[in-house]
mmCIF file of C-alpha atoms in Angstrom:
data_model
loop_
_atom_site.group_PDB
_atom_site.id
_atom_site.type_symbol
_atom_site.label_atom_id
_atom_site.label_comp_id
_atom_site.label_asym_id
_atom_site.label_seq_id
_atom_site.Cartn_x
_atom_site.Cartn_y
_atom_site.Cartn_z
ATOM 1 C CA MET A 304 91.350 -239.346 -19.708
ATOM 2 C CA LYS A 305 88.105 -237.704 -18.551
ATOM 3 C CA LEU A 306 87.960 -236.325 -15.027
ATOM 4 C CA THR A 307 85.038 -238.556 -14.183
ATOM 5 C CA GLU A 308 87.115 -241.589 -15.154
ATOM 6 C CA ILE A 309 90.003 -240.358 -13.012
ATOM 7 C CA GLY A 310 87.587 -239.813 -10.122
ATOM 8 C CA SER A 311 86.033 -243.232 -10.522
ATOM 9 C CA ASN A 312 89.482 -244.857 -10.589
ATOM 10 C CA ALA A 313 90.473 -242.994 -7.448
ATOM 11 C CA LYS A 314 87.332 -243.933 -5.542
ATOM 12 C CA GLU A 315 87.706 -247.596 -6.450
ATOM 13 C CA THR A 316 91.390 -247.574 -5.530
ATOM 14 C CA ALA A 317 90.719 -245.823 -2.205
ATOM 15 C CA ALA A 318 88.465 -248.697 -1.172
ATOM 16 C CA MET A 319 91.288 -251.118 -1.924
ATOM 17 C CA LEU A 320 93.917 -249.001 -0.111
ATOM 18 C CA ASN A 321 91.691 -249.026 2.959
ATOM 19 C CA THR A 322 92.329 -252.770 3.245
ATOM 20 C CA LEU A 323 96.132 -252.526 3.206
ATOM 21 C CA GLY A 324 98.111 -253.004 6.378
ATOM 22 C CA PRO A 325 101.216 -251.026 7.414
ATOM 23 C CA LEU A 326 103.607 -253.642 5.985
ATOM 24 C CA GLN A 327 102.108 -253.498 2.483
ATOM 25 C CA LYS A 328 102.009 -249.707 2.486
ATOM 26 C CA ASN A 329 105.620 -249.473 3.628
ATOM 27 C CA GLN A 330 106.725 -251.914 0.938
ATOM 28 C CA GLY A 331 105.011 -249.714 -1.621
ATOM 29 C CA LEU A 332 106.716 -246.579 -0.333
ATOM 30 C CA GLN A 333 110.118 -248.268 -0.352
ATOM 31 C CA ALA A 334 109.577 -249.451 -3.933
ATOM 32 C CA VAL A 335 108.582 -245.939 -5.013
ATOM 33 C CA ALA A 336 111.628 -244.382 -3.328
ATOM 34 C CA LYS A 337 113.863 -246.787 -5.247
ATOM 35 C CA SER A 338 111.992 -246.066 -8.475
ATOM 36 C CA LEU A 339 112.533 -242.316 -8.075
ATOM 37 C CA LEU A 340 116.263 -242.803 -7.614
ATOM 38 C CA ASP A 341 116.454 -245.233 -10.519
ATOM 39 C CA GLY A 342 114.683 -242.686 -12.703
ATOM 40 C CA GLU A 343 116.675 -239.677 -11.513
ATOM 41 C CA GLN A 344 117.997 -238.719 -14.945
ATOM 42 C CA GLU A 345 114.569 -239.126 -16.505
ATOM 43 C CA ILE A 346 113.135 -236.758 -13.890
ATOM 44 C CA LEU A 347 115.958 -234.218 -14.243
ATOM 45 C CA ASP A 348 115.696 -234.194 -18.038
ATOM 46 C CA ALA A 349 111.970 -233.494 -17.808
ATOM 47 C CA ASN A 350 112.547 -230.792 -15.205
ATOM 48 C CA GLU A 351 115.172 -229.147 -17.392
ATOM 49 C CA GLN A 352 112.482 -228.635 -20.048
ATOM 50 C CA ASP A 353 110.195 -226.975 -17.514
ATOM 51 C CA VAL A 354 112.932 -224.725 -16.106
ATOM 52 C CA ALA A 355 114.099 -223.622 -19.557
ATOM 53 C CA LYS A 356 110.546 -222.669 -20.510
ATOM 54 C CA ALA A 357 109.989 -220.874 -17.184
ATOM 55 C CA VAL A 358 113.158 -218.786 -17.579
ATOM 56 C CA ALA A 359 112.244 -217.946 -21.188
ATOM 57 C CA ASP A 360 108.785 -216.868 -20.000
ATOM 58 C CA GLY A 361 110.286 -214.541 -17.394
ATOM 59 C CA MET A 362 109.421 -216.448 -14.209
ATOM 60 C CA SER A 363 110.865 -214.806 -11.077
ATOM 61 C CA PRO A 364 114.048 -216.294 -9.558
ATOM 62 C CA GLY A 365 112.172 -217.363 -6.430
ATOM 63 C CA LEU A 366 109.621 -219.352 -8.390
ATOM 64 C CA VAL A 367 112.306 -220.822 -10.654
ATOM 65 C CA ASP A 368 114.037 -222.040 -7.504
ATOM 66 C CA ARG A 369 110.788 -223.715 -6.410
ATOM 67 C CA LEU A 370 110.498 -225.377 -9.802
ATOM 68 C CA LYS A 371 114.078 -226.549 -10.238
ATOM 69 C CA LEU A 372 115.101 -230.099 -9.326
ATOM 70 C CA THR A 373 118.663 -231.259 -8.680
ATOM 71 C CA PRO A 374 120.081 -234.683 -7.827
ATOM 72 C CA ALA A 375 119.999 -233.620 -4.181
ATOM 73 C CA ARG A 376 116.327 -232.653 -4.406
ATOM 74 C CA VAL A 377 115.396 -235.905 -6.140
ATOM 75 C CA LYS A 378 117.205 -237.766 -3.371
ATOM 76 C CA ALA A 379 115.351 -235.648 -0.822
ATOM 77 C CA MET A 380 112.036 -236.757 -2.374
ATOM 78 C CA ALA A 381 113.068 -240.400 -2.041
ATOM 79 C CA ASP A 382 114.392 -239.854 1.478
ATOM 80 C CA GLY A 383 111.093 -238.179 2.419
ATOM 81 C CA LEU A 384 109.221 -241.331 1.439
ATOM 82 C CA LEU A 385 111.577 -243.477 3.511
ATOM 83 C CA GLN A 386 111.021 -241.158 6.475
ATOM 84 C CA VAL A 387 107.290 -241.720 6.085
ATOM 85 C CA VAL A 388 107.967 -245.485 6.142
ATOM 86 C CA ALA A 389 109.574 -245.059 9.556
ATOM 87 C CA LEU A 390 106.551 -243.245 10.985
ATOM 88 C CA ASP A 391 103.734 -244.987 12.813
ATOM 89 C CA ASP A 392 100.678 -245.654 10.670
ATOM 90 C CA PRO A 393 97.777 -243.768 12.286
ATOM 91 C CA VAL A 394 95.075 -245.695 10.412
ATOM 92 C CA GLY A 395 93.229 -248.048 12.732
ATOM 93 C CA GLU A 396 94.356 -246.265 15.904
ATOM 94 C CA VAL A 397 91.597 -246.519 18.513
ATOM 95 C CA LEU A 398 91.248 -243.122 20.154
ATOM 96 C CA SER A 399 88.734 -244.092 22.818
ATOM 97 C CA MET A 400 86.589 -246.987 24.004
ATOM 98 C CA LYS A 401 83.841 -246.537 26.598
ATOM 99 C CA ASN A 402 81.208 -248.761 28.215
ATOM 100 C CA ARG A 403 77.691 -247.344 28.244
ATOM 101 C CA PRO A 404 75.149 -248.212 30.998
ATOM 102 C CA ASN A 405 73.103 -250.230 28.473
ATOM 103 C CA GLY A 406 76.089 -252.484 27.727
ATOM 104 C CA LEU A 407 77.108 -250.912 24.418
ATOM 105 C CA VAL A 408 80.835 -250.428 23.959
ATOM 106 C CA ILE A 409 81.447 -247.270 21.894
ATOM 107 C CA GLY A 410 84.838 -246.438 20.450
ATOM 108 C CA GLN A 411 86.400 -244.114 17.935
ATOM 109 C CA LYS A 412 89.219 -244.921 15.517
ATOM 110 C CA ARG A 413 91.202 -243.272 12.756
ATOM 111 C CA VAL A 414 90.312 -244.064 9.139
ATOM 112 C CA PRO A 415 91.440 -242.744 5.733
ATOM 113 C CA ILE A 416 89.635 -239.690 4.377
ATOM 114 C CA GLY A 417 89.225 -241.448 1.004
ATOM 115 C CA VAL A 418 90.104 -239.474 -2.126
ATOM 116 C CA ILE A 419 92.196 -236.328 -1.766
ATOM 117 C CA GLY A 420 92.563 -233.784 -4.550
ATOM 118 C CA ILE A 421 95.586 -231.480 -4.560
ATOM 119 C CA ILE A 422 95.926 -228.407 -6.787
ATOM 120 C CA TYR A 423 99.406 -226.943 -6.758
ATOM 121 C CA GLU A 424 101.776 -224.734 -8.695
ATOM 122 C CA ALA A 425 105.412 -225.012 -9.780
ATOM 123 C CA ARG A 426 106.702 -227.295 -7.006
ATOM 124 C CA PRO A 427 107.322 -230.773 -8.424
ATOM 125 C CA ASN A 428 108.580 -232.116 -5.089
ATOM 126 C CA VAL A 429 104.974 -231.785 -3.874
ATOM 127 C CA THR A 430 104.082 -234.612 -6.265
ATOM 128 C CA ALA A 431 106.136 -237.145 -4.316
ATOM 129 C CA ASP A 432 105.398 -235.700 -0.877
ATOM 130 C CA ALA A 433 101.646 -235.702 -1.468
ATOM 131 C CA PHE A 434 101.667 -239.261 -2.754
ATOM 132 C CA GLY A 435 103.717 -240.541 0.190
ATOM 133 C CA LEU A 436 101.519 -239.129 2.927
ATOM 134 C CA CYS A 437 98.279 -239.994 1.165
ATOM 135 C CA PHE A 438 99.393 -243.555 0.456
ATOM 136 C CA LYS A 439 100.590 -244.163 4.021
ATOM 137 C CA THR A 440 97.172 -243.098 5.282
ATOM 138 C CA GLY A 441 95.270 -245.236 2.775
ATOM 139 C CA ASN A 442 94.045 -242.335 0.642
ATOM 140 C CA ALA A 443 94.004 -242.202 -3.140
ATOM 141 C CA VAL A 444 95.255 -238.870 -4.492
ATOM 142 C CA ILE A 445 94.394 -236.884 -7.611
ATOM 143 C CA LEU A 446 97.041 -234.312 -8.488
ATOM 144 C CA LYS A 447 96.492 -231.165 -10.536
ATOM 145 C CA GLY A 448 99.829 -229.427 -11.024
ATOM 146 C CA GLY A 449 100.461 -226.238 -12.946
ATOM 147 C CA SER A 450 101.565 -226.053 -16.564
ATOM 148 C CA ASP A 451 104.983 -224.747 -15.470
ATOM 149 C CA ALA A 452 105.900 -228.126 -13.963
ATOM 150 C CA LEU A 453 103.967 -230.453 -16.263
ATOM 151 C CA GLN A 454 106.903 -232.416 -17.679
ATOM 152 C CA SER A 455 108.458 -232.812 -14.220
ATOM 153 C CA ASN A 456 105.192 -234.004 -12.705
ATOM 154 C CA LEU A 457 104.582 -236.479 -15.521
ATOM 155 C CA ALA A 458 108.025 -238.002 -15.001
ATOM 156 C CA ILE A 459 107.648 -238.212 -11.218
ATOM 157 C CA VAL A 460 104.170 -239.765 -11.363
ATOM 158 C CA SER A 461 105.395 -242.277 -13.941
ATOM 159 C CA ARG A 462 108.196 -243.363 -11.591
ATOM 160 C CA ILE A 463 105.780 -243.556 -8.637
ATOM 161 C CA GLN A 464 103.389 -245.749 -10.583
ATOM 162 C CA LYS A 465 106.221 -248.018 -11.744
ATOM 163 C CA GLY A 466 107.312 -248.443 -8.151
ATOM 164 C CA LEU A 467 103.796 -249.346 -7.028
ATOM 165 C CA THR A 468 103.142 -251.887 -9.769
ATOM 166 C CA SER A 469 106.534 -253.501 -9.166
ATOM 167 C CA VAL A 470 105.203 -254.768 -5.821
ATOM 168 C CA GLY A 471 101.677 -255.524 -6.983
ATOM 169 C CA LEU A 472 100.000 -252.337 -5.764
ATOM 170 C CA PRO A 473 97.563 -250.206 -7.802
ATOM 171 C CA ALA A 474 99.063 -247.493 -10.003
ATOM 172 C CA ASN A 475 95.875 -245.453 -9.576
ATOM 173 C CA ALA A 476 96.780 -244.703 -5.977
ATOM 174 C CA VAL A 477 98.179 -241.560 -7.593
ATOM 175 C CA GLN A 478 96.829 -239.924 -10.746
ATOM 176 C CA LEU A 479 97.917 -236.724 -12.450
ATOM 177 C CA ILE A 480 95.489 -234.566 -14.409
ATOM 178 C CA GLU A 481 97.515 -233.704 -17.493
ATOM 179 C CA ASP A 482 95.165 -231.025 -18.838
ATOM 180 C CA THR A 483 96.361 -227.765 -17.249
ATOM 181 C CA ASN A 484 93.660 -225.373 -18.444
ATOM 182 C CA ARG A 485 91.579 -223.434 -15.926
ATOM 183 C CA GLU A 486 88.264 -224.962 -16.924
ATOM 184 C CA THR A 487 89.581 -228.411 -16.006
ATOM 185 C CA THR A 488 90.647 -227.036 -12.629
ATOM 186 C CA ARG A 489 87.149 -225.632 -12.075
ATOM 187 C CA GLU A 490 85.629 -228.962 -13.022
ATOM 188 C CA LEU A 491 87.842 -230.729 -10.474
ATOM 189 C CA MET A 492 86.597 -228.312 -7.797
ATOM 190 C CA ARG A 493 83.049 -229.613 -8.320
ATOM 191 C CA MET A 494 83.737 -233.374 -8.264
ATOM 192 C CA ASN A 495 81.904 -233.973 -4.984
ATOM 193 C CA ASP A 496 80.882 -237.461 -6.057
ATOM 194 C CA TYR A 497 84.512 -238.568 -6.224
ATOM 195 C CA VAL A 498 86.747 -236.268 -4.134
ATOM 196 C CA ASP A 499 86.397 -236.000 -0.355
ATOM 197 C CA VAL A 500 88.689 -233.021 0.292
ATOM 198 C CA LEU A 501 90.603 -230.531 -1.836
ATOM 199 C CA ILE A 502 93.957 -229.018 -0.810
ATOM 200 C CA PRO A 503 95.365 -226.031 -2.746
ATOM 201 C CA ARG A 504 99.102 -225.362 -2.524
ATOM 202 C CA GLY A 505 100.471 -222.242 -4.145
ATOM 203 C CA GLY A 506 100.129 -218.484 -4.280
ATOM 204 C CA ALA A 507 97.360 -216.321 -2.889
ATOM 205 C CA GLY A 508 95.543 -216.213 -6.222
ATOM 206 C CA LEU A 509 95.301 -219.988 -6.535
ATOM 207 C CA ILE A 510 94.196 -220.468 -2.943
ATOM 208 C CA LYS A 511 91.549 -217.738 -3.193
ATOM 209 C CA THR A 512 90.194 -219.252 -6.419
ATOM 210 C CA VAL A 513 89.858 -222.701 -4.867
ATOM 211 C CA VAL A 514 88.290 -221.454 -1.642
ATOM 212 C CA GLU A 515 85.746 -219.314 -3.517
ATOM 213 C CA ASN A 516 84.832 -221.830 -6.240
ATOM 214 C CA SER A 517 85.131 -225.312 -4.767
ATOM 215 C CA THR A 518 82.017 -227.237 -3.791
ATOM 216 C CA ILE A 519 84.308 -229.832 -2.185
ATOM 217 C CA PRO A 520 85.501 -229.189 1.392
ATOM 218 C CA VAL A 521 88.838 -227.324 1.279
ATOM 219 C CA ILE A 522 91.828 -227.365 3.602
ATOM 220 C CA GLU A 523 93.436 -223.982 3.015
ATOM 221 C CA THR A 524 97.228 -223.897 2.891
ATOM 222 C CA GLY A 525 97.997 -220.211 3.061
ATOM 223 C CA THR A 526 100.636 -217.875 1.777
ATOM 224 C CA GLY A 527 103.424 -216.831 4.089
ATOM 225 C CA ASN A 528 103.923 -213.203 5.067
ATOM 226 C CA CYS A 529 106.164 -214.310 7.938
ATOM 227 C CA HIS A 530 107.503 -211.758 10.435
ATOM 228 C CA ILE A 531 110.475 -211.620 12.779
ATOM 229 C CA PHE A 532 110.275 -209.180 15.688
ATOM 230 C CA VAL A 533 113.640 -208.069 17.105
ATOM 231 C CA ASP A 534 112.886 -207.108 20.701
ATOM 232 C CA GLU A 535 114.884 -204.509 22.603
ATOM 233 C CA SER A 536 116.589 -207.277 24.621
ATOM 234 C CA ALA A 537 117.592 -209.335 21.569
ATOM 235 C CA ASP A 538 121.093 -210.684 21.141
ATOM 236 C CA PHE A 539 122.265 -208.914 17.972
ATOM 237 C CA ASP A 540 124.408 -211.752 16.640
ATOM 238 C CA MET A 541 121.570 -214.228 17.108
ATOM 239 C CA ALA A 542 119.087 -211.868 15.489
ATOM 240 C CA LEU A 543 121.304 -211.281 12.440
ATOM 241 C CA ASP A 544 121.930 -215.010 11.960
ATOM 242 C CA ILE A 545 118.235 -215.868 12.233
ATOM 243 C CA ILE A 546 117.082 -213.084 9.906
ATOM 244 C CA TYR A 547 119.760 -213.951 7.335
ATOM 245 C CA ASN A 548 118.703 -217.605 7.382
ATOM 246 C CA ALA A 549 114.969 -216.938 7.358
ATOM 247 C CA LYS A 550 115.198 -214.423 4.492
ATOM 248 C CA THR A 551 117.945 -215.809 2.236
ATOM 249 C CA GLN A 552 118.313 -219.587 2.695
ATOM 250 C CA ARG A 553 115.481 -220.115 0.160
ATOM 251 C CA ILE A 554 113.519 -217.117 -1.022
ATOM 252 C CA GLY A 555 110.726 -218.933 -2.886
ATOM 253 C CA VAL A 556 109.165 -220.767 0.064
ATOM 254 C CA CYS A 557 106.195 -219.878 2.229
ATOM 255 C CA ASN A 558 108.139 -219.999 5.521
ATOM 256 C CA ALA A 559 110.761 -217.456 4.448
ATOM 257 C CA CYS A 560 110.779 -214.190 6.412
ATOM 258 C CA GLU A 561 109.138 -211.401 4.406
ATOM 259 C CA SER A 562 108.632 -208.750 7.103
ATOM 260 C CA LEU A 563 110.813 -207.456 9.905
ATOM 261 C CA VAL A 564 109.693 -205.560 12.992
ATOM 262 C CA VAL A 565 112.371 -203.911 15.168
ATOM 263 C CA HIS A 566 112.079 -202.214 18.547
ATOM 264 C CA ARG A 567 112.813 -198.517 18.151
ATOM 265 C CA ALA A 568 115.127 -198.498 21.200
ATOM 266 C CA ILE A 569 117.765 -200.580 19.379
ATOM 267 C CA ALA A 570 117.167 -199.386 15.819
ATOM 268 C CA LYS A 571 120.039 -196.886 15.599
ATOM 269 C CA GLU A 572 122.582 -199.527 16.615
ATOM 270 C CA PHE A 573 121.007 -202.611 15.040
ATOM 271 C CA LEU A 574 119.879 -201.417 11.606
ATOM 272 C CA PRO A 575 123.346 -200.658 10.177
ATOM 273 C CA LEU A 576 124.445 -204.169 11.189
ATOM 274 C CA LEU A 577 121.317 -205.610 9.572
ATOM 275 C CA LYS A 578 121.893 -203.670 6.331
ATOM 276 C CA LYS A 579 125.520 -204.829 6.151
ATOM 277 C CA ARG A 580 124.557 -208.499 6.728
ATOM 278 C CA LEU A 581 121.725 -208.545 4.198
ATOM 279 C CA ASP A 582 123.893 -206.745 1.635
ATOM 280 C CA GLU A 583 125.788 -210.049 1.367
ATOM 281 C CA LYS A 584 122.779 -211.360 -0.578
ATOM 282 C CA GLU A 585 121.767 -207.983 -2.038
ATOM 283 C CA VAL A 586 118.484 -207.997 -0.113
ATOM 284 C CA GLU A 587 116.401 -204.862 -0.698
ATOM 285 C CA ILE A 588 115.026 -203.477 2.575
ATOM 286 C CA ARG A 589 111.810 -201.478 2.290
ATOM 287 C CA GLY A 590 111.599 -199.455 5.469
ATOM 288 C CA ASP A 591 109.253 -197.027 7.146
ATOM 289 C CA GLU A 592 110.128 -193.317 7.176
ATOM 290 C CA GLU A 593 112.179 -193.420 10.371
ATOM 291 C CA SER A 594 114.268 -196.464 9.438
ATOM 292 C CA CYS A 595 115.045 -194.916 6.046
ATOM 293 C CA ALA A 596 116.307 -191.816 7.874
ATOM 294 C CA LEU A 597 118.546 -193.922 10.119
ATOM 295 C CA VAL A 598 120.234 -196.017 7.421
ATOM 296 C CA GLU A 599 121.263 -195.105 3.884
ATOM 297 C CA GLY A 600 120.269 -197.404 1.044
ATOM 298 C CA LEU A 601 116.803 -198.412 2.274
ATOM 299 C CA VAL A 602 113.801 -198.112 -0.035
ATOM 300 C CA PRO A 603 110.702 -196.320 1.333
ATOM 301 C CA ALA A 604 107.933 -198.812 2.096
ATOM 302 C CA THR A 605 104.311 -198.396 1.087
ATOM 303 C CA GLU A 606 101.211 -199.683 2.863
ATOM 304 C CA GLU A 607 101.171 -202.622 0.439
ATOM 305 C CA ASP A 608 104.591 -203.780 1.648
ATOM 306 C CA TRP A 609 103.414 -204.613 5.172
ATOM 307 C CA GLY A 610 101.195 -207.460 3.964
ATOM 308 C CA ARG A 611 103.151 -208.696 0.963
ATOM 309 C CA GLU A 612 104.710 -212.121 0.328
ATOM 310 C CA TYR A 613 107.658 -211.188 -1.895
ATOM 311 C CA LEU A 614 109.238 -214.585 -2.674
ATOM 312 C CA ASP A 615 112.286 -212.498 -3.586
ATOM 313 C CA TYR A 616 115.317 -210.819 -2.038
ATOM 314 C CA ILE A 617 113.112 -208.100 -0.543
ATOM 315 C CA LEU A 618 112.188 -207.476 3.094
ATOM 316 C CA SER A 619 109.890 -204.910 4.705
ATOM 317 C CA LEU A 620 110.966 -203.160 7.909
ATOM 318 C CA LYS A 621 108.785 -201.496 10.543
ATOM 319 C CA LEU A 622 109.935 -199.805 13.786
ATOM 320 C CA VAL A 623 107.760 -200.072 16.913
ATOM 321 C CA ASP A 624 107.832 -198.732 20.465
ATOM 322 C CA SER A 625 106.754 -201.863 22.322
ATOM 323 C CA ILE A 626 106.009 -205.559 22.108
ATOM 324 C CA GLU A 627 102.308 -204.675 22.226
ATOM 325 C CA GLU A 628 102.685 -202.557 19.091
ATOM 326 C CA ALA A 629 104.715 -205.326 17.422
ATOM 327 C CA ILE A 630 102.030 -207.930 18.158
ATOM 328 C CA HIS A 631 99.289 -205.620 16.891
ATOM 329 C CA HIS A 632 101.185 -204.923 13.647
ATOM 330 C CA ILE A 633 101.975 -208.598 13.031
ATOM 331 C CA ASN A 634 98.445 -209.815 13.756
ATOM 332 C CA HIS A 635 97.048 -207.156 11.438
ATOM 333 C CA TYR A 636 99.259 -207.961 8.435
ATOM 334 C CA ASN A 637 100.248 -211.604 8.814
ATOM 335 C CA THR A 638 98.796 -214.540 6.916
ATOM 336 C CA GLY A 639 98.570 -216.861 9.915
ATOM 337 C CA HIS A 640 101.654 -218.860 8.905
ATOM 338 C CA SER A 641 104.861 -218.452 10.964
ATOM 339 C CA GLU A 642 106.011 -215.615 13.218
ATOM 340 C CA ALA A 643 109.117 -215.243 15.397
ATOM 341 C CA ILE A 644 110.473 -213.095 18.202
ATOM 342 C CA ILE A 645 114.155 -212.623 19.029
ATOM 343 C CA THR A 646 114.384 -211.738 22.703
ATOM 344 C CA SER A 647 116.150 -212.389 25.997
ATOM 345 C CA ASP A 648 113.066 -211.426 27.990
ATOM 346 C CA TYR A 649 111.099 -214.479 29.173
ATOM 347 C CA ASN A 650 107.901 -212.529 29.773
ATOM 348 C CA HIS A 651 108.041 -211.019 26.292
ATOM 349 C CA ALA A 652 108.640 -214.455 24.799
ATOM 350 C CA GLN A 653 105.576 -215.850 26.569
ATOM 351 C CA LYS A 654 103.433 -212.864 25.636
ATOM 352 C CA PHE A 655 104.413 -213.273 21.974
ATOM 353 C CA LEU A 656 103.660 -217.008 22.043
ATOM 354 C CA ASN A 657 100.279 -216.433 23.654
ATOM 355 C CA GLU A 658 99.033 -213.458 21.635
ATOM 356 C CA ILE A 659 100.326 -213.971 18.094
ATOM 357 C CA ASP A 660 97.640 -215.555 15.907
ATOM 358 C CA ALA A 661 99.523 -217.947 13.610
ATOM 359 C CA ALA A 662 99.962 -221.647 12.936
ATOM 360 C CA ALA A 663 103.576 -221.622 14.170
ATOM 361 C CA VAL A 664 105.117 -219.143 16.636
ATOM 362 C CA TYR A 665 108.843 -219.153 17.400
ATOM 363 C CA VAL A 666 111.106 -217.798 20.102
ATOM 364 C CA ASN A 667 114.734 -217.280 19.031
ATOM 365 C CA ALA A 668 114.589 -219.495 15.929
ATOM 366 C CA SER A 669 114.167 -219.149 12.172
ATOM 367 C CA THR A 670 110.717 -219.382 10.594
ATOM 368 C CA ARG A 671 112.258 -221.729 8.025
ATOM 369 C CA PHE A 672 111.619 -224.652 10.393
ATOM 370 C CA THR A 673 107.866 -224.674 9.691
ATOM 371 C CA ASP A 674 108.073 -227.808 7.615
ATOM 372 C CA GLY A 675 106.735 -231.328 7.967
ATOM 373 C CA GLU A 676 110.152 -232.946 7.823
ATOM 374 C CA GLU A 677 111.627 -230.531 10.383
ATOM 375 C CA PHE A 678 108.662 -231.161 12.700
ATOM 376 C CA GLY A 679 109.246 -234.911 12.496
ATOM 377 C CA PHE A 680 106.305 -235.702 10.207
ATOM 378 C CA GLY A 681 108.411 -236.911 7.279
ATOM 379 C CA ALA A 682 107.070 -235.100 4.235
ATOM 380 C CA GLU A 683 104.111 -232.737 4.463
ATOM 381 C CA ILE A 684 100.941 -232.297 2.462
ATOM 382 C CA GLY A 685 100.994 -228.563 3.095
ATOM 383 C CA ILE A 686 100.949 -225.984 5.869
ATOM 384 C CA SER A 687 97.410 -225.190 6.886
ATOM 385 C CA THR A 688 96.721 -221.614 7.966
ATOM 386 C CA GLN A 689 93.070 -222.240 8.763
ATOM 387 C CA LYS A 690 91.764 -223.318 12.152
ATOM 388 C CA LEU A 691 89.367 -226.190 11.457
ATOM 389 C CA HIS A 692 90.505 -229.818 11.184
ATOM 390 C CA ALA A 693 94.209 -229.047 10.744
ATOM 391 C CA ARG A 694 96.584 -226.146 11.444
ATOM 392 C CA GLY A 695 100.296 -225.890 10.658
ATOM 393 C CA PRO A 696 102.350 -228.564 8.856
ATOM 394 C CA MET A 697 100.018 -231.389 7.892
ATOM 395 C CA GLY A 698 101.383 -234.874 8.404
ATOM 396 C CA LEU A 699 99.779 -238.287 8.583
ATOM 397 C CA LYS A 700 97.183 -237.730 11.292
ATOM 398 C CA GLU A 701 95.837 -234.669 9.481
ATOM 399 C CA LEU A 702 95.046 -236.892 6.478
ATOM 400 C CA THR A 703 92.762 -239.147 8.487
ATOM 401 C CA SER A 704 89.217 -238.844 9.705
ATOM 402 C CA THR A 705 87.536 -240.808 12.474
ATOM 403 C CA LYS A 706 84.539 -243.056 12.752
ATOM 404 C CA TYR A 707 82.687 -244.524 15.708
ATOM 405 C CA ILE A 708 82.702 -248.262 16.227
ATOM 406 C CA ILE A 709 79.996 -249.749 18.434
ATOM 407 C CA TYR A 710 79.887 -253.244 19.921
ATOM 408 C CA GLY A 711 76.559 -254.560 21.138
ATOM 409 C CA SER A 712 74.992 -257.769 22.399
ATOM 410 C CA GLY A 713 71.469 -257.398 21.058
ATOM 411 C CA GLN A 714 70.554 -253.964 22.438
ATOM 412 C CA VAL A 715 67.525 -252.153 20.996
ATOM 413 C CA ARG A 716 66.538 -248.583 21.816
ATOM 414 C CA PRO A 717 63.490 -248.324 24.089
#
């Protein structure tokens, strides 16, 4: 199918979705959740083809983990849709209503954006998450997944469309572009007549390409060079648990910890404990010159390591003399995603919260919580690291726009 036909279908369907009420949208989401579970084996069989090809092609373990689906992950996709059902529908919410001296009543309310395009890499769960949030907010969605997950995405979209049509709703609420070549992606980036906003989800290369080449407005979902700063007053047991979770629970996700900053005053005592804990998962620590001198088995870091998103069992380590130095280092090398401090000092916690420039800033908690479901949004469309329109995990409200509604009684402008 030509892109222009896909765009035309989406625009027509978006107009129809704009007329649906919360009950109809929730019925559609429930039907799709059931369809995903009913088609679990179909989805897993398709995913197995993608994973086998990815392994044969030498894909890194972190990216294979992103690509792989299991019965639990299929169930999580369905559960994510049901969580969206339980959320309030923001469409139609009146944000303000004011009386003007001339008798006009001027209000503002939330409305769907229209048609949303999403370009993403080897994360098939994004297919269901993106559909759910877009559908709940009355938006049609055009999906452009990577070739690595093509069979998985085809199976998931097929099950979504079957669920929609089973309750009389349009299958074109979600469409997948099956052609995975780069020229097709570039063509999608210029479909201003059909697509209202474009959201890239993936590595730095993909995001940079979309931002630099799209003529459609872009919401940038950034990569995650996430830091944890272990302050001199940190509880060691807490710090070790948080770092272990943030680094090793899932290595191929954007909210995993990639960089560690430790106060020099506790380094001699803390670093051997850190090395022993991370050895449980064979994490390679790339440290600065001083940390390598303090602990055997560390790998010397290079300048490139301070700003790198590894998506692997690798962690950079930098020693600092103060919280001011830690904040300066983090703000210089971070990607604006998620940063954390482990501390028992209230003033340091507040200083970190106030001065770190990132979408999510934590005190004494793992960066792995930067996630739409964990924030109570149900699924998420992505984690925005830009500052206009949306920042952080993007839920339902971030997929709406607003318009002014004006009530008059015959007023004309003098």
